[in-house]
Short mmCIF file of C-alpha atoms in Angstrom, two decimals:
data_model
loop_
_atom_site.label_atom_id
_atom_site.label_comp_id
_atom_site.label_asym_id
_atom_site.label_seq_id
_atom_site.Cartn_x
_atom_site.Cartn_y
_atom_site.Cartn_z
CA UNK A 1235 -26.21 11.37 -3.35
CA UNK A 1236 -23.63 12.10 -6.04
CA UNK A 1237 -23.49 9.91 -9.11
CA UNK A 1238 -20.90 7.15 -9.26
CA UNK A 1239 -17.80 8.11 -11.25
CA UNK A 1240 -17.82 6.97 -14.85
CA UNK A 1241 -15.86 3.82 -15.48
CA UNK A 1242 -12.67 4.79 -17.31
CA UNK A 1243 -11.40 3.15 -20.46
CA UNK A 1244 -8.27 1.05 -20.01
CA UNK A 1245 -5.17 0.87 -22.18
CA UNK A 1246 -3.63 -2.56 -21.50
CA UNK A 1247 -0.37 -3.93 -22.81
CA UNK A 1248 0.78 -7.52 -23.11
CA UNK A 1249 2.69 -8.38 -19.93
CA UNK A 1250 4.47 -11.51 -18.77
CA UNK A 1251 3.76 -12.07 -15.07
CA UNK A 1252 6.69 -13.16 -12.89
CA UNK A 1253 6.98 -16.75 -11.71
CA UNK A 1254 5.57 -17.74 -8.32
CA UNK A 1255 7.65 -19.18 -5.48
CA UNK A 1256 5.85 -20.68 -2.48
CA UNK A 1257 6.05 -19.29 1.05
CA UNK A 1258 5.91 -21.38 4.23
CA UNK A 1259 2.46 -22.49 5.33
CA UNK A 1260 1.99 -20.31 8.40
CA UNK A 1261 -0.94 -20.88 10.78
CA UNK A 1262 -3.56 -18.22 11.51
CA UNK A 1263 -3.67 -17.33 15.21
CA UNK A 1264 -6.86 -16.22 16.92
CA UNK A 1265 -8.01 -12.83 15.64
CA UNK A 1266 -9.72 -10.11 17.66
CA UNK A 1267 -11.83 -7.73 15.56
CA UNK A 1268 -12.21 -4.06 16.51
CA UNK A 1269 -15.03 -2.26 14.66
CA UNK A 1270 -14.42 1.14 13.07
CA UNK A 1271 -17.18 3.62 12.11
CA UNK A 1272 -16.99 3.03 8.37
CA UNK A 1273 -15.71 0.80 5.60
CA UNK A 1274 -12.26 -0.03 4.35
CA UNK A 1275 -9.64 1.00 6.97
CA UNK A 1276 -6.84 0.69 4.39
CA UNK A 1277 -3.77 1.28 6.60
CA UNK A 1278 -3.08 1.34 10.33
CA UNK A 1279 -0.32 3.14 12.27
CA UNK A 1280 0.28 3.79 15.96
CA UNK A 1281 1.28 7.03 17.71
CA UNK A 1282 3.46 7.70 20.77
CA UNK A 1283 0.43 7.52 23.09
CA UNK A 1284 -0.53 4.05 21.88
CA UNK A 1285 -3.39 5.26 19.71
CA UNK A 1286 -4.16 3.73 16.34
CA UNK A 1287 -4.93 5.73 13.19
CA UNK A 1288 -6.70 4.65 10.02
CA UNK A 1289 -8.54 6.16 7.04
CA UNK A 1290 -11.93 5.12 5.70
CA UNK A 1291 -13.43 4.92 2.22
CA UNK A 1292 -15.54 8.05 2.76
CA UNK A 1293 -12.49 10.22 3.57
CA UNK A 1294 -12.68 10.23 7.37
CA UNK A 1295 -9.56 9.71 9.45
CA UNK A 1296 -10.17 7.89 12.72
CA UNK A 1297 -8.15 7.46 15.92
CA UNK A 1298 -8.66 4.52 18.26
CA UNK A 1299 -7.29 5.46 21.67
CA UNK A 1300 -5.37 3.08 23.89
CA UNK A 1301 -8.48 3.11 26.13
CA UNK A 1302 -10.68 1.95 23.24
CA UNK A 1303 -12.28 5.34 22.55
CA UNK A 1304 -12.94 5.98 18.85
CA UNK A 1305 -12.93 9.50 17.44
CA UNK A 1306 -13.17 10.97 13.95
CA UNK A 1307 -10.34 13.52 13.77
CA UNK A 1308 -10.53 14.76 10.18
CA UNK A 1309 -12.08 14.29 6.76
CA UNK A 1310 -9.87 14.61 3.69
CA UNK A 1311 -12.80 14.68 1.29
CA UNK A 1312 -10.89 12.09 -0.75
CA UNK A 1313 -9.65 8.58 -0.07
CA UNK A 1314 -6.96 8.29 2.65
CA UNK A 1315 -4.63 5.34 2.11
CA UNK A 1316 -1.13 4.84 3.57
CA UNK A 1317 -0.15 6.69 6.74
CA UNK A 1318 2.92 7.36 8.87
CA UNK A 1319 3.40 9.02 12.26
CA UNK A 1320 6.07 11.68 11.73
CA UNK A 1321 8.84 12.46 14.23
CA UNK A 1322 7.07 15.72 15.14
CA UNK A 1323 3.78 13.92 15.91
CA UNK A 1324 1.93 14.84 12.73
CA UNK A 1325 0.16 12.07 10.83
CA UNK A 1326 1.36 11.89 7.24
CA UNK A 1327 -1.48 10.77 4.97
CA UNK A 1328 -1.50 9.60 1.37
CA UNK A 1329 -4.79 10.54 -0.26
CA UNK A 1330 -5.60 9.29 -3.75
CA UNK A 1331 -7.47 12.49 -4.63
CA UNK A 1332 -5.57 15.14 -2.67
CA UNK A 1333 -1.96 13.98 -2.68
CA UNK A 1334 0.39 13.88 0.29
CA UNK A 1335 -1.11 15.48 3.40
CA UNK A 1336 -0.07 16.21 6.98
CA UNK A 1337 -2.63 16.02 9.79
CA UNK A 1338 -2.22 17.89 13.07
CA UNK A 1339 -3.65 15.40 15.61
CA UNK A 1340 -4.70 17.97 18.22
CA UNK A 1341 -6.75 20.13 15.85
CA UNK A 1342 -7.60 17.93 12.87
CA UNK A 1343 -6.09 20.53 10.52
CA UNK A 1344 -4.92 19.12 7.20
CA UNK A 1345 -2.04 20.61 5.23
CA UNK A 1346 -1.11 19.64 1.68
CA UNK A 1347 2.59 18.78 1.45
CA UNK A 1348 2.43 18.14 -2.28
CA UNK A 1349 -0.28 17.38 -4.83
CA UNK A 1350 2.09 17.08 -7.79
CA UNK A 1351 5.21 15.18 -8.80
CA UNK A 1352 7.81 15.93 -11.47
CA UNK A 1353 7.17 14.97 -15.05
CA UNK A 1354 10.82 14.74 -16.05
CA UNK A 1355 12.18 12.77 -13.09
CA UNK A 1356 13.68 15.58 -11.00
CA UNK A 1357 12.36 19.05 -10.40
CA UNK A 1358 9.92 21.30 -8.62
CA UNK A 1359 6.58 19.79 -7.63
CA UNK A 1360 4.89 23.07 -8.55
CA UNK A 1361 5.81 22.46 -12.19
CA UNK A 1362 4.84 18.80 -12.24
CA UNK A 1363 1.84 16.68 -13.08
CA UNK A 1364 -0.95 15.84 -10.63
CA UNK A 1365 -0.18 13.15 -8.08
CA UNK A 1366 -2.89 10.65 -9.00
CA UNK A 1367 -2.63 7.70 -6.59
CA UNK A 1368 -0.47 8.61 -3.59
CA UNK A 1369 -0.13 5.24 -1.87
CA UNK A 1370 2.26 5.07 1.11
CA UNK A 1371 4.66 7.31 3.01
CA UNK A 1372 7.53 7.08 5.49
CA UNK A 1373 10.15 9.31 7.09
CA UNK A 1374 13.82 8.84 7.93
CA UNK A 1375 15.56 9.97 11.11
CA UNK A 1376 16.72 13.21 9.49
CA UNK A 1377 13.10 14.16 8.77
CA UNK A 1378 13.14 13.45 5.03
CA UNK A 1379 9.79 12.21 3.73
CA UNK A 1380 9.48 9.55 1.04
CA UNK A 1381 6.29 8.36 -0.67
CA UNK A 1382 5.00 6.12 -3.42
CA UNK A 1383 2.47 6.52 -6.21
CA UNK A 1384 0.83 3.30 -7.39
CA UNK A 1385 -0.16 4.53 -10.85
CA UNK A 1386 -0.22 7.86 -12.64
CA UNK A 1387 -3.31 6.82 -14.62
CA UNK A 1388 -6.12 6.18 -12.13
CA UNK A 1389 -7.42 7.07 -8.69
CA UNK A 1390 -7.93 4.45 -5.99
CA UNK A 1391 -11.53 3.71 -7.03
CA UNK A 1392 -10.21 2.17 -10.23
CA UNK A 1393 -7.14 0.33 -8.93
CA UNK A 1394 -8.29 -2.76 -10.82
CA UNK A 1395 -7.94 -0.77 -14.05
CA UNK A 1396 -4.24 -0.27 -13.31
CA UNK A 1397 -3.83 -4.00 -12.74
CA UNK A 1398 -5.67 -4.72 -15.99
CA UNK A 1399 -3.42 -2.27 -17.86
CA UNK A 1400 -0.22 -3.93 -16.58
CA UNK A 1401 1.77 -0.76 -17.21
CA UNK A 1402 4.66 0.31 -14.99
CA UNK A 1403 3.47 3.83 -14.17
CA UNK A 1404 4.19 3.84 -10.43
CA UNK A 1405 7.03 5.65 -8.70
CA UNK A 1406 9.05 6.28 -5.54
CA UNK A 1407 9.56 9.93 -4.56
CA UNK A 1408 11.37 12.13 -2.04
CA UNK A 1409 9.86 15.32 -0.62
CA UNK A 1410 12.62 17.82 0.05
CA UNK A 1411 12.60 20.39 2.85
CA UNK A 1412 12.05 23.20 0.33
CA UNK A 1413 8.87 21.54 -1.00
CA UNK A 1414 10.39 20.20 -4.20
CA UNK A 1415 9.94 16.55 -5.12
CA UNK A 1416 12.53 14.22 -6.65
CA UNK A 1417 11.79 10.97 -8.45
CA UNK A 1418 13.95 8.18 -7.04
CA UNK A 1419 12.55 5.27 -9.06
CA UNK A 1420 10.02 5.17 -11.89
CA UNK A 1421 8.43 2.51 -14.06
CA UNK A 1422 7.18 0.59 -11.01
CA UNK A 1423 4.35 -1.91 -11.26
CA UNK A 1424 1.82 -0.60 -8.72
CA UNK A 1425 4.23 0.79 -6.13
CA UNK A 1426 2.65 0.46 -2.72
CA UNK A 1427 3.99 -0.10 0.83
CA UNK A 1428 7.08 1.76 2.00
CA UNK A 1429 9.25 1.55 5.14
CA UNK A 1430 12.74 2.35 6.38
CA UNK A 1431 15.03 -0.47 7.52
CA UNK A 1432 15.85 -0.47 11.22
CA UNK A 1433 19.45 0.63 10.57
CA UNK A 1434 18.34 3.45 8.26
CA UNK A 1435 20.44 2.18 5.38
CA UNK A 1436 17.61 1.68 2.90
CA UNK A 1437 13.96 2.08 2.05
CA UNK A 1438 12.01 -1.09 1.36
CA UNK A 1439 9.09 -0.75 -1.05
CA UNK A 1440 6.51 -3.13 -2.45
CA UNK A 1441 5.20 -3.46 -5.98
CA UNK A 1442 1.79 -5.10 -5.82
CA UNK A 1443 1.55 -6.17 -9.45
CA UNK A 1444 5.21 -7.18 -9.81
CA UNK A 1445 4.84 -9.18 -6.56
CA UNK A 1446 8.19 -8.14 -5.16
CA UNK A 1447 9.97 -6.15 -2.46
CA UNK A 1448 12.94 -3.98 -3.35
CA UNK A 1449 15.47 -1.83 -1.53
CA UNK A 1450 16.29 1.75 -2.42
CA UNK A 1451 19.67 2.31 -0.77
CA UNK A 1452 20.16 5.52 1.22
CA UNK A 1453 23.72 4.89 2.41
CA UNK A 1454 26.80 2.90 1.49
CA UNK A 1455 28.31 2.02 -1.87
CA UNK A 1456 24.91 1.24 -3.39
CA UNK A 1457 23.30 4.54 -2.33
CA UNK A 1458 20.83 5.79 -4.92
CA UNK A 1459 20.27 2.37 -6.50
CA UNK A 1460 17.51 -0.24 -6.31
CA UNK A 1461 18.20 -3.90 -5.55
CA UNK A 1462 15.76 -6.82 -5.09
CA UNK A 1463 14.90 -8.07 -1.60
CA UNK A 1464 12.13 -10.65 -2.13
CA UNK A 1465 10.75 -11.65 -5.53
CA UNK A 1466 8.20 -14.04 -7.06
CA UNK A 1467 5.81 -13.71 -4.15
CA UNK A 1468 2.68 -15.93 -4.32
CA UNK A 1469 0.52 -13.05 -3.09
CA UNK A 1470 0.02 -9.37 -3.85
CA UNK A 1471 2.04 -7.22 -1.39
CA UNK A 1472 0.37 -4.07 -0.10
CA UNK A 1473 1.48 -1.89 2.83
CA UNK A 1474 4.55 -2.86 4.84
CA UNK A 1475 6.21 -1.91 8.13
CA UNK A 1476 9.45 -2.46 10.02
CA UNK A 1477 9.03 -4.46 13.22
CA UNK A 1478 10.72 -3.75 16.52
CA UNK A 1479 13.25 -6.51 15.78
CA UNK A 1480 13.93 -5.22 12.25
CA UNK A 1481 11.76 -7.71 10.38
CA UNK A 1482 9.91 -6.32 7.35
CA UNK A 1483 6.23 -7.15 7.79
CA UNK A 1484 4.23 -7.32 4.55
CA UNK A 1485 0.45 -7.36 4.14
CA UNK A 1486 -0.52 -9.73 1.31
CA UNK A 1487 -3.94 -8.55 0.16
CA UNK A 1488 -4.74 -11.68 -1.87
CA UNK A 1489 -3.12 -14.64 -3.63
CA UNK A 1490 -1.90 -14.39 -7.20
CA UNK A 1491 -4.90 -14.60 -9.52
CA UNK A 1492 -4.19 -17.25 -12.15
CA UNK A 1493 -6.91 -16.18 -14.63
CA UNK A 1494 -5.62 -12.59 -14.45
CA UNK A 1495 -2.07 -13.78 -15.09
CA UNK A 1496 -3.27 -15.82 -18.05
CA UNK A 1497 -5.00 -12.77 -19.52
CA UNK A 1498 -1.99 -10.51 -18.97
CA UNK A 1499 0.19 -12.57 -21.28
CA UNK A 1500 -2.45 -12.65 -24.05
CA UNK A 1501 -3.51 -9.97 -26.56
CA UNK A 1502 -4.65 -6.82 -24.73
CA UNK A 1503 -8.02 -6.86 -26.49
CA UNK A 1504 -9.10 -9.69 -24.19
CA UNK A 1505 -8.68 -7.45 -21.15
CA UNK A 1506 -10.58 -4.64 -22.85
CA UNK A 1507 -13.50 -7.02 -23.31
CA UNK A 1508 -13.19 -8.30 -19.74
CA UNK A 1509 -13.14 -4.75 -18.36
CA UNK A 1510 -16.51 -4.02 -19.97
CA UNK A 1511 -18.16 -6.92 -18.14
CA UNK A 1512 -19.86 -6.49 -14.74
CA UNK A 1513 -17.44 -6.57 -11.83
CA UNK A 1514 -18.81 -9.92 -10.66
CA UNK A 1515 -17.60 -11.56 -13.90
CA UNK A 1516 -14.05 -10.20 -13.61
CA UNK A 1517 -11.17 -11.91 -11.74
CA UNK A 1518 -11.88 -11.65 -8.01
CA UNK A 1519 -9.79 -11.06 -4.87
CA UNK A 1520 -10.31 -13.94 -2.41
CA UNK A 1521 -10.75 -12.94 1.23
CA UNK A 1522 -7.74 -14.29 3.11
CA UNK A 1523 -5.83 -13.14 6.18
CA UNK A 1524 -2.19 -13.12 5.09
CA UNK A 1525 0.91 -11.36 6.37
CA UNK A 1526 4.55 -12.41 6.18
CA UNK A 1527 7.72 -11.06 7.81
CA UNK A 1528 10.94 -11.02 5.78
CA UNK A 1529 14.55 -10.75 6.86
CA UNK A 1530 15.73 -7.23 5.92
CA UNK A 1531 19.07 -8.51 4.63
CA UNK A 1532 18.45 -11.87 2.97
CA UNK A 1533 14.82 -11.31 2.02
CA UNK A 1534 13.91 -14.74 3.34
CA UNK A 1535 10.54 -15.29 5.08
CA UNK A 1536 10.94 -15.63 8.85
CA UNK A 1537 7.38 -15.53 10.27
CA UNK A 1538 3.80 -15.09 9.19
CA UNK A 1539 0.08 -15.70 9.50
CA UNK A 1540 -2.23 -17.16 6.85
CA UNK A 1541 -5.77 -18.44 6.79
CA UNK A 1542 -9.42 -17.51 6.42
CA UNK A 1543 -11.74 -15.71 8.80
CA UNK A 1544 -15.51 -15.39 8.31
CA UNK A 1545 -15.56 -11.63 8.99
CA UNK A 1546 -12.09 -10.38 8.03
CA UNK A 1547 -9.75 -10.65 5.06
CA UNK A 1548 -7.93 -8.80 2.26
CA UNK A 1549 -5.21 -7.42 4.55
CA UNK A 1550 -3.80 -4.15 3.23
CA UNK A 1551 -1.81 -2.79 6.19
CA UNK A 1552 -0.22 -3.81 9.46
CA UNK A 1553 1.69 -2.50 12.47
CA UNK A 1554 3.12 -3.88 15.71
CA UNK A 1555 1.84 -2.61 19.07
CA UNK A 1556 2.29 -4.05 22.56
CA UNK A 1557 3.19 -7.53 21.36
CA UNK A 1558 0.25 -7.66 18.94
CA UNK A 1559 0.14 -7.50 15.16
CA UNK A 1560 -2.62 -5.11 14.04
CA UNK A 1561 -4.15 -5.56 10.60
CA UNK A 1562 -6.13 -3.25 8.34
CA UNK A 1563 -8.23 -4.12 5.30
CA UNK A 1564 -10.23 -2.81 2.35
CA UNK A 1565 -12.77 -5.58 2.79
CA UNK A 1566 -14.32 -4.94 6.20
CA UNK A 1567 -15.60 -2.39 8.73
CA UNK A 1568 -13.03 -3.40 11.33
CA UNK A 1569 -9.38 -3.68 12.23
CA UNK A 1570 -8.05 -6.94 13.63
CA UNK A 1571 -5.17 -7.97 15.85
CA UNK A 1572 -3.46 -11.18 16.94
CA UNK A 1573 -0.46 -12.29 18.96
CA UNK A 1574 2.74 -11.21 17.23
CA UNK A 1575 4.32 -14.30 15.64
CA UNK A 1576 7.80 -15.03 16.95
#
């Protein structure tokens, strides 16, 4: 067994967390758990045949067929995170160690789309810096691929270090047909989930640490700009998806951590000391089942689920399929699904 990676030093800055606005108190419907052959199915997407895809902590990518059959299709050798089923049937995969990948479902062959991003904002990926924490990916109707990077400082294994740092080193990127990569938005606080609105007018992306959803406009008079959609969330948004009715579903991995917020606004030396302590003595992520749907225009909450389950929590991804809401997590060896809230 290989040795555990050395814990990195952190470089925190004083940061003022945003205020917190409450969300409606949604009930938790009955959950059905579906085991997967490994830990931490971080995201979940569905293909044209009704199959579900997810990636595990050990690098394996798994498909759950509509008939319930489970198969390991590939192994990235890294840590697969966000996924998207492309228009041509390939599975687009964000891997924290390998970058942005494309998986051929029939053969399991993996192709690297890019492992670097520009240093100066716009330019060729081949002349850029390494893509450190590729987080989520989506595609528009014209085949253009967009993706996020949570932080340029750490891999997934040390995502808590990025939160401790409180530095805006995340970004939103576009992969062009010629293989070059453009930076669309930088300085993001743990950029994460990414989806296209139902009308194709904008991308919606989540910033986990900033606790907000924003729109990057693709069309219209605001094209090329970022505007807020939902701010001051009481939980940490992770992966997101667009529902069949246009709602923007958001996985909230955990509530806002008040001790962590208190530390963020104090001298950075306190977080350096905290980071040196055992993980059990650091601010924790409670295990809750939480997902909320937002109106794509007003940003108002329109549906949701929230509660606790003895064997499932820390929701990091979600997708609709056949009238059910499927949930993924970093805290379990299973996916879960429930009736889709109206």
